[in-house]
């Protein structure tokens, strides 16, 4: 009757007469000392006395579910951010139109080495979600994929808007041109190589910070992150900041194709990117 109403039913037993019910239940549990028939018909066989192990199993399973949901949310949000940003920047942004008299490409493209770095550091952060601190739900968990996808896309599009605004400000600050926001912070005009490095740093750090918003349904500080997750995010952000300030991964001494070399950015600009990302993260 309970199964016909759509409920998940568990059954415990130890005797031969319990075997049919254990078989029909969604989760059949044979307690310690159960007969061979009951154990064979069950999904779980308890080796220790008592039923407390069932409560522990449910508790752990619900925590695993929360981590899986957080992983999916973060993965979808990051994929939305990266794919949509690169699509928008390539299709709708022409750096040569922002500054005449300079040999600039007709579309904004970040070098492949940057994508490799973002992917490697991003994957390292995602793996650490498996060890995050989560709270087990009081009610049975169910997948709500449309809502999960919707919430993830909202996070991704917020970070996308953040990156697009930063790209617009950076391109308007090229080679003697001035962006009102960057000028207000006394940041000198940049060359195109610095803009590439700036956007690499901004996109990377924005993605890493998203994990703290994806892991909770409330404010990001409502639950302390796991030590491994926090450490992974700190390391990933420090590595990204180091590369931005001391970029040295140009694969040749000359520009390759239509993509100019990337150049290190000043610590003032590094600080501006961090402040900008943190402001959007709090919003």
PDB file of C-alpha atoms in Angstrom:
ATOM      1  CA  UNK A   1       0.000   0.000   0.000  1.00  0.00           C
ATOM      2  CA  UNK A   2       2.785   2.419   0.872  1.00  0.00           C
ATOM      3  CA  UNK A   3       4.627   1.597  -2.350  1.00  0.00           C
ATOM      4  CA  UNK A   4       1.485   2.278  -4.408  1.00  0.00           C
ATOM      5  CA  UNK A   5       1.436   5.793  -2.912  1.00  0.00           C
ATOM      6  CA  UNK A   6       4.969   6.383  -4.213  1.00  0.00           C
ATOM      7  CA  UNK A   7       6.788   5.878  -0.914  1.00  0.00           C
ATOM      8  CA  UNK A   8      10.080   4.066  -0.497  1.00  0.00           C
ATOM      9  CA  UNK A   9       9.585   1.171   1.900  1.00  0.00           C
ATOM     10  CA  UNK A  10      12.180  -0.524   4.075  1.00  0.00           C
ATOM     11  CA  UNK A  11      11.659  -3.829   5.849  1.00  0.00           C
ATOM     12  CA  UNK A  12      13.616  -5.570   8.603  1.00  0.00           C
ATOM     13  CA  UNK A  13      13.389  -9.239   9.425  1.00  0.00           C
ATOM     14  CA  UNK A  14      15.280 -12.324  10.490  1.00  0.00           C
ATOM     15  CA  UNK A  15      13.110 -15.366   9.821  1.00  0.00           C
ATOM     16  CA  UNK A  16      12.052 -17.455   6.880  1.00  0.00           C
ATOM     17  CA  UNK A  17       8.561 -15.993   7.047  1.00  0.00           C
ATOM     18  CA  UNK A  18      10.029 -12.500   6.561  1.00  0.00           C
ATOM     19  CA  UNK A  19      11.779 -13.388   3.304  1.00  0.00           C
ATOM     20  CA  UNK A  20       8.888 -12.504   0.914  1.00  0.00           C
ATOM     21  CA  UNK A  21       8.427  -9.069   2.520  1.00  0.00           C
ATOM     22  CA  UNK A  22      12.176  -8.436   2.493  1.00  0.00           C
ATOM     23  CA  UNK A  23      12.227  -9.269  -1.206  1.00  0.00           C
ATOM     24  CA  UNK A  24       9.314  -6.999  -2.085  1.00  0.00           C
ATOM     25  CA  UNK A  25      10.542  -4.016  -0.062  1.00  0.00           C
ATOM     26  CA  UNK A  26      12.572  -1.292  -1.745  1.00  0.00           C
ATOM     27  CA  UNK A  27      15.254  -1.898   0.896  1.00  0.00           C
ATOM     28  CA  UNK A  28      15.257  -5.263   2.633  1.00  0.00           C
ATOM     29  CA  UNK A  29      17.375  -5.393   5.796  1.00  0.00           C
ATOM     30  CA  UNK A  30      18.258  -8.666   7.504  1.00  0.00           C
ATOM     31  CA  UNK A  31      19.243  -8.176  11.139  1.00  0.00           C
ATOM     32  CA  UNK A  32      21.995 -10.016  12.985  1.00  0.00           C
ATOM     33  CA  UNK A  33      21.344 -13.729  13.292  1.00  0.00           C
ATOM     34  CA  UNK A  34      18.902 -13.818  10.362  1.00  0.00           C
ATOM     35  CA  UNK A  35      18.300 -17.085   8.584  1.00  0.00           C
ATOM     36  CA  UNK A  36      19.965 -17.796   5.264  1.00  0.00           C
ATOM     37  CA  UNK A  37      16.637 -17.331   3.466  1.00  0.00           C
ATOM     38  CA  UNK A  38      16.096 -13.889   5.000  1.00  0.00           C
ATOM     39  CA  UNK A  39      19.685 -12.825   4.274  1.00  0.00           C
ATOM     40  CA  UNK A  40      19.431 -13.982   0.649  1.00  0.00           C
ATOM     41  CA  UNK A  41      16.227 -11.992   0.123  1.00  0.00           C
ATOM     42  CA  UNK A  42      17.636  -8.803   1.668  1.00  0.00           C
ATOM     43  CA  UNK A  43      19.587  -5.919   0.192  1.00  0.00           C
ATOM     44  CA  UNK A  44      21.493  -5.267   3.419  1.00  0.00           C
ATOM     45  CA  UNK A  45      22.636  -7.710   6.087  1.00  0.00           C
ATOM     46  CA  UNK A  46      23.479  -6.230   9.485  1.00  0.00           C
ATOM     47  CA  UNK A  47      26.386  -7.972  11.185  1.00  0.00           C
ATOM     48  CA  UNK A  48      26.175  -6.123  14.527  1.00  0.00           C
ATOM     49  CA  UNK A  49      23.410  -6.136  17.152  1.00  0.00           C
ATOM     50  CA  UNK A  50      20.743  -3.435  17.031  1.00  0.00           C
ATOM     51  CA  UNK A  51      19.332  -1.172  14.332  1.00  0.00           C
ATOM     52  CA  UNK A  52      21.422   1.954  14.946  1.00  0.00           C
ATOM     53  CA  UNK A  53      23.544   1.130  11.918  1.00  0.00           C
ATOM     54  CA  UNK A  54      20.485   1.807   9.733  1.00  0.00           C
ATOM     55  CA  UNK A  55      20.246   5.351  11.071  1.00  0.00           C
ATOM     56  CA  UNK A  56      23.958   5.871  10.443  1.00  0.00           C
ATOM     57  CA  UNK A  57      23.625   4.547   6.886  1.00  0.00           C
ATOM     58  CA  UNK A  58      20.727   6.912   6.137  1.00  0.00           C
ATOM     59  CA  UNK A  59      22.648   9.827   7.655  1.00  0.00           C
ATOM     60  CA  UNK A  60      25.730   9.128   5.544  1.00  0.00           C
ATOM     61  CA  UNK A  61      23.717   8.524   2.388  1.00  0.00           C
ATOM     62  CA  UNK A  62      21.981  11.889   2.715  1.00  0.00           C
ATOM     63  CA  UNK A  63      25.319  13.633   3.198  1.00  0.00           C
ATOM     64  CA  UNK A  64      26.659  11.911   0.083  1.00  0.00           C
ATOM     65  CA  UNK A  65      23.576  13.095  -1.804  1.00  0.00           C
ATOM     66  CA  UNK A  66      24.229  16.683  -0.703  1.00  0.00           C
ATOM     67  CA  UNK A  67      27.811  16.497  -1.931  1.00  0.00           C
ATOM     68  CA  UNK A  68      26.684  15.086  -5.265  1.00  0.00           C
ATOM     69  CA  UNK A  69      24.151  17.892  -5.627  1.00  0.00           C
ATOM     70  CA  UNK A  70      26.761  20.517  -4.768  1.00  0.00           C
ATOM     71  CA  UNK A  71      29.136  18.975  -7.306  1.00  0.00           C
ATOM     72  CA  UNK A  72      26.493  19.095 -10.060  1.00  0.00           C
ATOM     73  CA  UNK A  73      25.562  22.686  -9.197  1.00  0.00           C
ATOM     74  CA  UNK A  74      29.174  23.852  -9.302  1.00  0.00           C
ATOM     75  CA  UNK A  75      30.010  21.927 -12.463  1.00  0.00           C
ATOM     76  CA  UNK A  76      26.992  23.259 -14.381  1.00  0.00           C
ATOM     77  CA  UNK A  77      27.566  26.824 -13.123  1.00  0.00           C
ATOM     78  CA  UNK A  78      31.255  26.793 -14.141  1.00  0.00           C
ATOM     79  CA  UNK A  79      30.519  25.263 -17.534  1.00  0.00           C
ATOM     80  CA  UNK A  80      27.829  27.877 -18.158  1.00  0.00           C
ATOM     81  CA  UNK A  81      30.200  30.673 -17.182  1.00  0.00           C
ATOM     82  CA  UNK A  82      33.152  29.515 -19.271  1.00  0.00           C
ATOM     83  CA  UNK A  83      31.321  28.405 -22.398  1.00  0.00           C
ATOM     84  CA  UNK A  84      29.019  31.421 -22.557  1.00  0.00           C
ATOM     85  CA  UNK A  85      31.810  33.898 -21.806  1.00  0.00           C
ATOM     86  CA  UNK A  86      34.103  32.577 -24.510  1.00  0.00           C
ATOM     87  CA  UNK A  87      31.195  32.474 -26.948  1.00  0.00           C
ATOM     88  CA  UNK A  88      30.209  36.076 -26.190  1.00  0.00           C
ATOM     89  CA  UNK A  89      33.788  37.366 -26.231  1.00  0.00           C
ATOM     90  CA  UNK A  90      34.604  35.696 -29.558  1.00  0.00           C
ATOM     91  CA  UNK A  91      31.368  36.599 -31.361  1.00  0.00           C
ATOM     92  CA  UNK A  92      30.533  40.054 -30.011  1.00  0.00           C
ATOM     93  CA  UNK A  93      33.869  41.654 -29.058  1.00  0.00           C
ATOM     94  CA  UNK A  94      36.278  43.100 -31.623  1.00  0.00           C
ATOM     95  CA  UNK A  95      39.372  44.436 -29.793  1.00  0.00           C
ATOM     96  CA  UNK A  96      40.567  46.283 -32.917  1.00  0.00           C
ATOM     97  CA  UNK A  97      37.460  48.484 -32.791  1.00  0.00           C
ATOM     98  CA  UNK A  98      38.347  49.707 -29.293  1.00  0.00           C
ATOM     99  CA  UNK A  99      41.741  51.059 -30.257  1.00  0.00           C
ATOM    100  CA  UNK A 100      42.796  52.141 -33.741  1.00  0.00           C
ATOM    101  CA  UNK A 101      46.385  52.239 -34.920  1.00  0.00           C
ATOM    102  CA  UNK A 102      47.422  49.007 -33.237  1.00  0.00           C
ATOM    103  CA  UNK A 103      47.661  45.490 -34.615  1.00  0.00           C
ATOM    104  CA  UNK A 104      44.873  43.838 -32.628  1.00  0.00           C
ATOM    105  CA  UNK A 105      42.815  40.724 -33.468  1.00  0.00           C
ATOM    106  CA  UNK A 106      39.230  40.937 -34.698  1.00  0.00           C
ATOM    107  CA  UNK A 107      37.892  38.786 -31.858  1.00  0.00           C
ATOM    108  CA  UNK A 108      38.804  38.353 -28.221  1.00  0.00           C
ATOM    109  CA  UNK A 109      40.398  34.938 -27.734  1.00  0.00           C
ATOM    110  CA  UNK A 110      42.268  33.764 -24.642  1.00  0.00           C
ATOM    111  CA  UNK A 111      45.257  31.490 -25.429  1.00  0.00           C
ATOM    112  CA  UNK A 112      44.765  27.760 -25.030  1.00  0.00           C
ATOM    113  CA  UNK A 113      47.318  27.570 -22.210  1.00  0.00           C
ATOM    114  CA  UNK A 114      44.954  29.675 -20.088  1.00  0.00           C
ATOM    115  CA  UNK A 115      42.083  27.280 -20.725  1.00  0.00           C
ATOM    116  CA  UNK A 116      44.306  24.381 -19.696  1.00  0.00           C
ATOM    117  CA  UNK A 117      45.274  26.114 -16.442  1.00  0.00           C
ATOM    118  CA  UNK A 118      41.663  27.020 -15.656  1.00  0.00           C
ATOM    119  CA  UNK A 119      40.530  23.440 -16.302  1.00  0.00           C
ATOM    120  CA  UNK A 120      43.255  21.807 -14.207  1.00  0.00           C
ATOM    121  CA  UNK A 121      42.788  24.085 -11.205  1.00  0.00           C
ATOM    122  CA  UNK A 122      39.008  23.929 -11.551  1.00  0.00           C
ATOM    123  CA  UNK A 123      39.016  20.126 -11.539  1.00  0.00           C
ATOM    124  CA  UNK A 124      41.220  20.089  -8.452  1.00  0.00           C
ATOM    125  CA  UNK A 125      38.724  22.292  -6.653  1.00  0.00           C
ATOM    126  CA  UNK A 126      35.776  20.177  -7.781  1.00  0.00           C
ATOM    127  CA  UNK A 127      37.351  16.943  -6.482  1.00  0.00           C
ATOM    128  CA  UNK A 128      37.631  18.442  -2.997  1.00  0.00           C
ATOM    129  CA  UNK A 129      33.835  18.848  -2.846  1.00  0.00           C
ATOM    130  CA  UNK A 130      33.696  15.134  -1.974  1.00  0.00           C
ATOM    131  CA  UNK A 131      35.162  16.051   1.435  1.00  0.00           C
ATOM    132  CA  UNK A 132      33.112  19.171   2.106  1.00  0.00           C
ATOM    133  CA  UNK A 133      31.124  19.742   5.290  1.00  0.00           C
ATOM    134  CA  UNK A 134      27.433  19.220   4.560  1.00  0.00           C
ATOM    135  CA  UNK A 135      24.238  18.877   6.583  1.00  0.00           C
ATOM    136  CA  UNK A 136      22.041  15.813   6.190  1.00  0.00           C
ATOM    137  CA  UNK A 137      18.451  16.601   5.264  1.00  0.00           C
ATOM    138  CA  UNK A 138      15.672  15.713   7.711  1.00  0.00           C
ATOM    139  CA  UNK A 139      13.498  14.497   4.834  1.00  0.00           C
ATOM    140  CA  UNK A 140      14.262  11.863   2.176  1.00  0.00           C
ATOM    141  CA  UNK A 141      16.172  13.360  -0.720  1.00  0.00           C
ATOM    142  CA  UNK A 142      14.902  13.410  -4.288  1.00  0.00           C
ATOM    143  CA  UNK A 143      16.493  14.733  -7.467  1.00  0.00           C
ATOM    144  CA  UNK A 144      14.842  17.873  -8.782  1.00  0.00           C
ATOM    145  CA  UNK A 145      16.879  18.232 -11.943  1.00  0.00           C
ATOM    146  CA  UNK A 146      14.967  21.187 -13.482  1.00  0.00           C
ATOM    147  CA  UNK A 147      15.443  23.251 -10.308  1.00  0.00           C
ATOM    148  CA  UNK A 148      19.063  22.138  -9.982  1.00  0.00           C
ATOM    149  CA  UNK A 149      19.770  23.148 -13.570  1.00  0.00           C
ATOM    150  CA  UNK A 150      17.940  26.470 -13.142  1.00  0.00           C
ATOM    151  CA  UNK A 151      19.845  27.429  -9.972  1.00  0.00           C
ATOM    152  CA  UNK A 152      23.153  26.416 -11.533  1.00  0.00           C
ATOM    153  CA  UNK A 153      22.511  28.471 -14.657  1.00  0.00           C
ATOM    154  CA  UNK A 154      21.581  31.500 -12.543  1.00  0.00           C
ATOM    155  CA  UNK A 155      24.940  31.257 -10.751  1.00  0.00           C
ATOM    156  CA  UNK A 156      26.730  30.803 -14.063  1.00  0.00           C
ATOM    157  CA  UNK A 157      25.009  33.756 -15.734  1.00  0.00           C
ATOM    158  CA  UNK A 158      25.760  36.053 -12.784  1.00  0.00           C
ATOM    159  CA  UNK A 159      29.466  35.255 -13.131  1.00  0.00           C
ATOM    160  CA  UNK A 160      29.133  35.634 -16.908  1.00  0.00           C
ATOM    161  CA  UNK A 161      27.772  39.169 -16.514  1.00  0.00           C
ATOM    162  CA  UNK A 162      30.615  39.922 -14.104  1.00  0.00           C
ATOM    163  CA  UNK A 163      33.216  38.783 -16.657  1.00  0.00           C
ATOM    164  CA  UNK A 164      31.600  40.609 -19.589  1.00  0.00           C
ATOM    165  CA  UNK A 165      31.554  43.876 -17.651  1.00  0.00           C
ATOM    166  CA  UNK A 166      35.217  43.451 -16.738  1.00  0.00           C
ATOM    167  CA  UNK A 167      36.123  42.711 -20.364  1.00  0.00           C
ATOM    168  CA  UNK A 168      34.303  45.851 -21.526  1.00  0.00           C
ATOM    169  CA  UNK A 169      36.134  47.994 -18.966  1.00  0.00           C
ATOM    170  CA  UNK A 170      39.510  46.463 -19.867  1.00  0.00           C
ATOM    171  CA  UNK A 171      39.110  46.939 -23.628  1.00  0.00           C
ATOM    172  CA  UNK A 172      38.058  50.556 -23.057  1.00  0.00           C
ATOM    173  CA  UNK A 173      41.312  51.049 -21.122  1.00  0.00           C
ATOM    174  CA  UNK A 174      43.647  50.056 -23.974  1.00  0.00           C
ATOM    175  CA  UNK A 175      46.660  52.046 -25.213  1.00  0.00           C
ATOM    176  CA  UNK A 176      45.887  55.499 -23.860  1.00  0.00           C
ATOM    177  CA  UNK A 177      42.111  55.102 -23.732  1.00  0.00           C
ATOM    178  CA  UNK A 178      40.527  55.381 -20.319  1.00  0.00           C
ATOM    179  CA  UNK A 179      37.747  53.531 -18.568  1.00  0.00           C
ATOM    180  CA  UNK A 180      36.040  55.693 -15.917  1.00  0.00           C
ATOM    181  CA  UNK A 181      36.040  52.886 -13.355  1.00  0.00           C
ATOM    182  CA  UNK A 182      39.679  51.857 -13.836  1.00  0.00           C
ATOM    183  CA  UNK A 183      40.778  55.492 -13.992  1.00  0.00           C
ATOM    184  CA  UNK A 184      39.048  56.127 -10.678  1.00  0.00           C
ATOM    185  CA  UNK A 185      41.459  53.616  -9.111  1.00  0.00           C
ATOM    186  CA  UNK A 186      44.485  55.272 -10.781  1.00  0.00           C
ATOM    187  CA  UNK A 187      45.158  52.253 -12.980  1.00  0.00           C
ATOM    188  CA  UNK A 188      47.298  53.048 -16.018  1.00  0.00           C
ATOM    189  CA  UNK A 189      46.201  52.150 -19.536  1.00  0.00           C
ATOM    190  CA  UNK A 190      46.979  48.571 -20.518  1.00  0.00           C
ATOM    191  CA  UNK A 191      48.304  46.872 -23.598  1.00  0.00           C
ATOM    192  CA  UNK A 192      46.438  43.958 -25.139  1.00  0.00           C
ATOM    193  CA  UNK A 193      48.700  41.348 -23.536  1.00  0.00           C
ATOM    194  CA  UNK A 194      47.808  42.708 -20.112  1.00  0.00           C
ATOM    195  CA  UNK A 195      44.101  42.569 -20.961  1.00  0.00           C
ATOM    196  CA  UNK A 196      44.454  38.873 -21.818  1.00  0.00           C
ATOM    197  CA  UNK A 197      46.171  38.188 -18.485  1.00  0.00           C
ATOM    198  CA  UNK A 198      43.620  40.319 -16.629  1.00  0.00           C
ATOM    199  CA  UNK A 199      40.710  38.348 -18.079  1.00  0.00           C
ATOM    200  CA  UNK A 200      42.421  35.022 -17.397  1.00  0.00           C
ATOM    201  CA  UNK A 201      42.743  35.984 -13.731  1.00  0.00           C
ATOM    202  CA  UNK A 202      39.223  37.373 -13.462  1.00  0.00           C
ATOM    203  CA  UNK A 203      37.525  34.370 -15.071  1.00  0.00           C
ATOM    204  CA  UNK A 204      39.569  31.908 -13.005  1.00  0.00           C
ATOM    205  CA  UNK A 205      39.026  33.506  -9.604  1.00  0.00           C
ATOM    206  CA  UNK A 206      35.331  34.140 -10.264  1.00  0.00           C
ATOM    207  CA  UNK A 207      34.905  30.434 -11.008  1.00  0.00           C
ATOM    208  CA  UNK A 208      36.748  29.335  -7.881  1.00  0.00           C
ATOM    209  CA  UNK A 209      34.672  31.635  -5.668  1.00  0.00           C
ATOM    210  CA  UNK A 210      31.475  30.224  -7.161  1.00  0.00           C
ATOM    211  CA  UNK A 211      32.017  26.960  -5.278  1.00  0.00           C
ATOM    212  CA  UNK A 212      31.192  28.712  -1.992  1.00  0.00           C
ATOM    213  CA  UNK A 213      27.864  29.912  -3.389  1.00  0.00           C
ATOM    214  CA  UNK A 214      27.069  26.535  -4.971  1.00  0.00           C
ATOM    215  CA  UNK A 215      27.547  24.506  -1.785  1.00  0.00           C
ATOM    216  CA  UNK A 216      24.740  26.111   0.232  1.00  0.00           C
ATOM    217  CA  UNK A 217      21.140  27.167  -0.330  1.00  0.00           C
ATOM    218  CA  UNK A 218      21.576  30.109   2.036  1.00  0.00           C
ATOM    219  CA  UNK A 219      24.396  32.601   2.617  1.00  0.00           C
ATOM    220  CA  UNK A 220      27.833  31.224   1.797  1.00  0.00           C
ATOM    221  CA  UNK A 221      28.949  31.692   5.423  1.00  0.00           C
ATOM    222  CA  UNK A 222      25.997  29.717   6.842  1.00  0.00           C
ATOM    223  CA  UNK A 223      28.089  26.530   6.882  1.00  0.00           C
ATOM    224  CA  UNK A 224      31.843  26.218   7.281  1.00  0.00           C
ATOM    225  CA  UNK A 225      33.531  24.660   4.232  1.00  0.00           C
ATOM    226  CA  UNK A 226      35.581  21.504   4.628  1.00  0.00           C
ATOM    227  CA  UNK A 227      39.283  21.971   5.252  1.00  0.00           C
ATOM    228  CA  UNK A 228      40.251  20.230   2.012  1.00  0.00           C
ATOM    229  CA  UNK A 229      37.826  22.290  -0.067  1.00  0.00           C
ATOM    230  CA  UNK A 230      38.986  25.531   1.534  1.00  0.00           C
ATOM    231  CA  UNK A 231      42.638  24.577   1.049  1.00  0.00           C
ATOM    232  CA  UNK A 232      42.064  23.626  -2.598  1.00  0.00           C
ATOM    233  CA  UNK A 233      40.366  26.962  -3.317  1.00  0.00           C
ATOM    234  CA  UNK A 234      43.116  28.938  -1.587  1.00  0.00           C
ATOM    235  CA  UNK A 235      45.857  27.101  -3.487  1.00  0.00           C
ATOM    236  CA  UNK A 236      44.042  27.501  -6.825  1.00  0.00           C
ATOM    237  CA  UNK A 237      43.538  31.230  -6.249  1.00  0.00           C
ATOM    238  CA  UNK A 238      47.147  31.755  -5.167  1.00  0.00           C
ATOM    239  CA  UNK A 239      48.459  29.947  -8.252  1.00  0.00           C
ATOM    240  CA  UNK A 240      46.185  32.007 -10.508  1.00  0.00           C
ATOM    241  CA  UNK A 241      47.286  35.245  -8.832  1.00  0.00           C
ATOM    242  CA  UNK A 242      50.962  34.254  -9.188  1.00  0.00           C
ATOM    243  CA  UNK A 243      50.573  33.531 -12.904  1.00  0.00           C
ATOM    244  CA  UNK A 244      48.775  36.833 -13.459  1.00  0.00           C
ATOM    245  CA  UNK A 245      51.469  38.867 -11.704  1.00  0.00           C
ATOM    246  CA  UNK A 246      54.459  36.946 -13.133  1.00  0.00           C
ATOM    247  CA  UNK A 247      53.174  35.509 -16.409  1.00  0.00           C
ATOM    248  CA  UNK A 248      55.933  33.583 -18.182  1.00  0.00           C
ATOM    249  CA  UNK A 249      54.105  30.880 -20.146  1.00  0.00           C
ATOM    250  CA  UNK A 250      54.293  32.440 -23.604  1.00  0.00           C
ATOM    251  CA  UNK A 251      55.318  29.449 -25.679  1.00  0.00           C
ATOM    252  CA  UNK A 252      57.396  31.439 -28.170  1.00  0.00           C
ATOM    253  CA  UNK A 253      59.262  34.730 -28.323  1.00  0.00           C
ATOM    254  CA  UNK A 254      56.847  36.058 -30.924  1.00  0.00           C
ATOM    255  CA  UNK A 255      53.098  36.207 -31.146  1.00  0.00           C
ATOM    256  CA  UNK A 256      51.430  33.052 -32.403  1.00  0.00           C
ATOM    257  CA  UNK A 257      48.809  33.614 -35.105  1.00  0.00           C
ATOM    258  CA  UNK A 258      46.514  36.521 -34.311  1.00  0.00           C
ATOM    259  CA  UNK A 259      46.771  36.146 -30.521  1.00  0.00           C
ATOM    260  CA  UNK A 260      49.399  38.470 -28.999  1.00  0.00           C
ATOM    261  CA  UNK A 261      51.614  37.414 -26.121  1.00  0.00           C
ATOM    262  CA  UNK A 262      50.264  37.726 -22.606  1.00  0.00           C
ATOM    263  CA  UNK A 263      52.002  40.148 -20.263  1.00  0.00           C
ATOM    264  CA  UNK A 264      52.154  40.252 -16.444  1.00  0.00           C
ATOM    265  CA  UNK A 265      49.878  42.766 -14.775  1.00  0.00           C
ATOM    266  CA  UNK A 266      50.711  45.107 -11.916  1.00  0.00           C
ATOM    267  CA  UNK A 267      49.897  44.276  -8.300  1.00  0.00           C
ATOM    268  CA  UNK A 268      47.559  47.258  -8.263  1.00  0.00           C
ATOM    269  CA  UNK A 269      45.578  45.654 -11.072  1.00  0.00           C
ATOM    270  CA  UNK A 270      45.736  42.291  -9.293  1.00  0.00           C
ATOM    271  CA  UNK A 271      44.218  43.918  -6.223  1.00  0.00           C
ATOM    272  CA  UNK A 272      41.507  45.546  -8.328  1.00  0.00           C
ATOM    273  CA  UNK A 273      40.535  42.194  -9.862  1.00  0.00           C
ATOM    274  CA  UNK A 274      40.350  40.586  -6.425  1.00  0.00           C
ATOM    275  CA  UNK A 275      38.206  43.400  -5.055  1.00  0.00           C
ATOM    276  CA  UNK A 276      35.954  43.309  -8.111  1.00  0.00           C
ATOM    277  CA  UNK A 277      35.438  39.546  -7.843  1.00  0.00           C
ATOM    278  CA  UNK A 278      34.803  39.653  -4.103  1.00  0.00           C
ATOM    279  CA  UNK A 279      32.237  42.432  -4.551  1.00  0.00           C
ATOM    280  CA  UNK A 280      30.310  40.414  -7.122  1.00  0.00           C
ATOM    281  CA  UNK A 281      30.642  37.287  -4.978  1.00  0.00           C
ATOM    282  CA  UNK A 282      29.026  39.042  -2.019  1.00  0.00           C
ATOM    283  CA  UNK A 283      26.247  40.314  -4.270  1.00  0.00           C
TER     284      UNK A 283
END
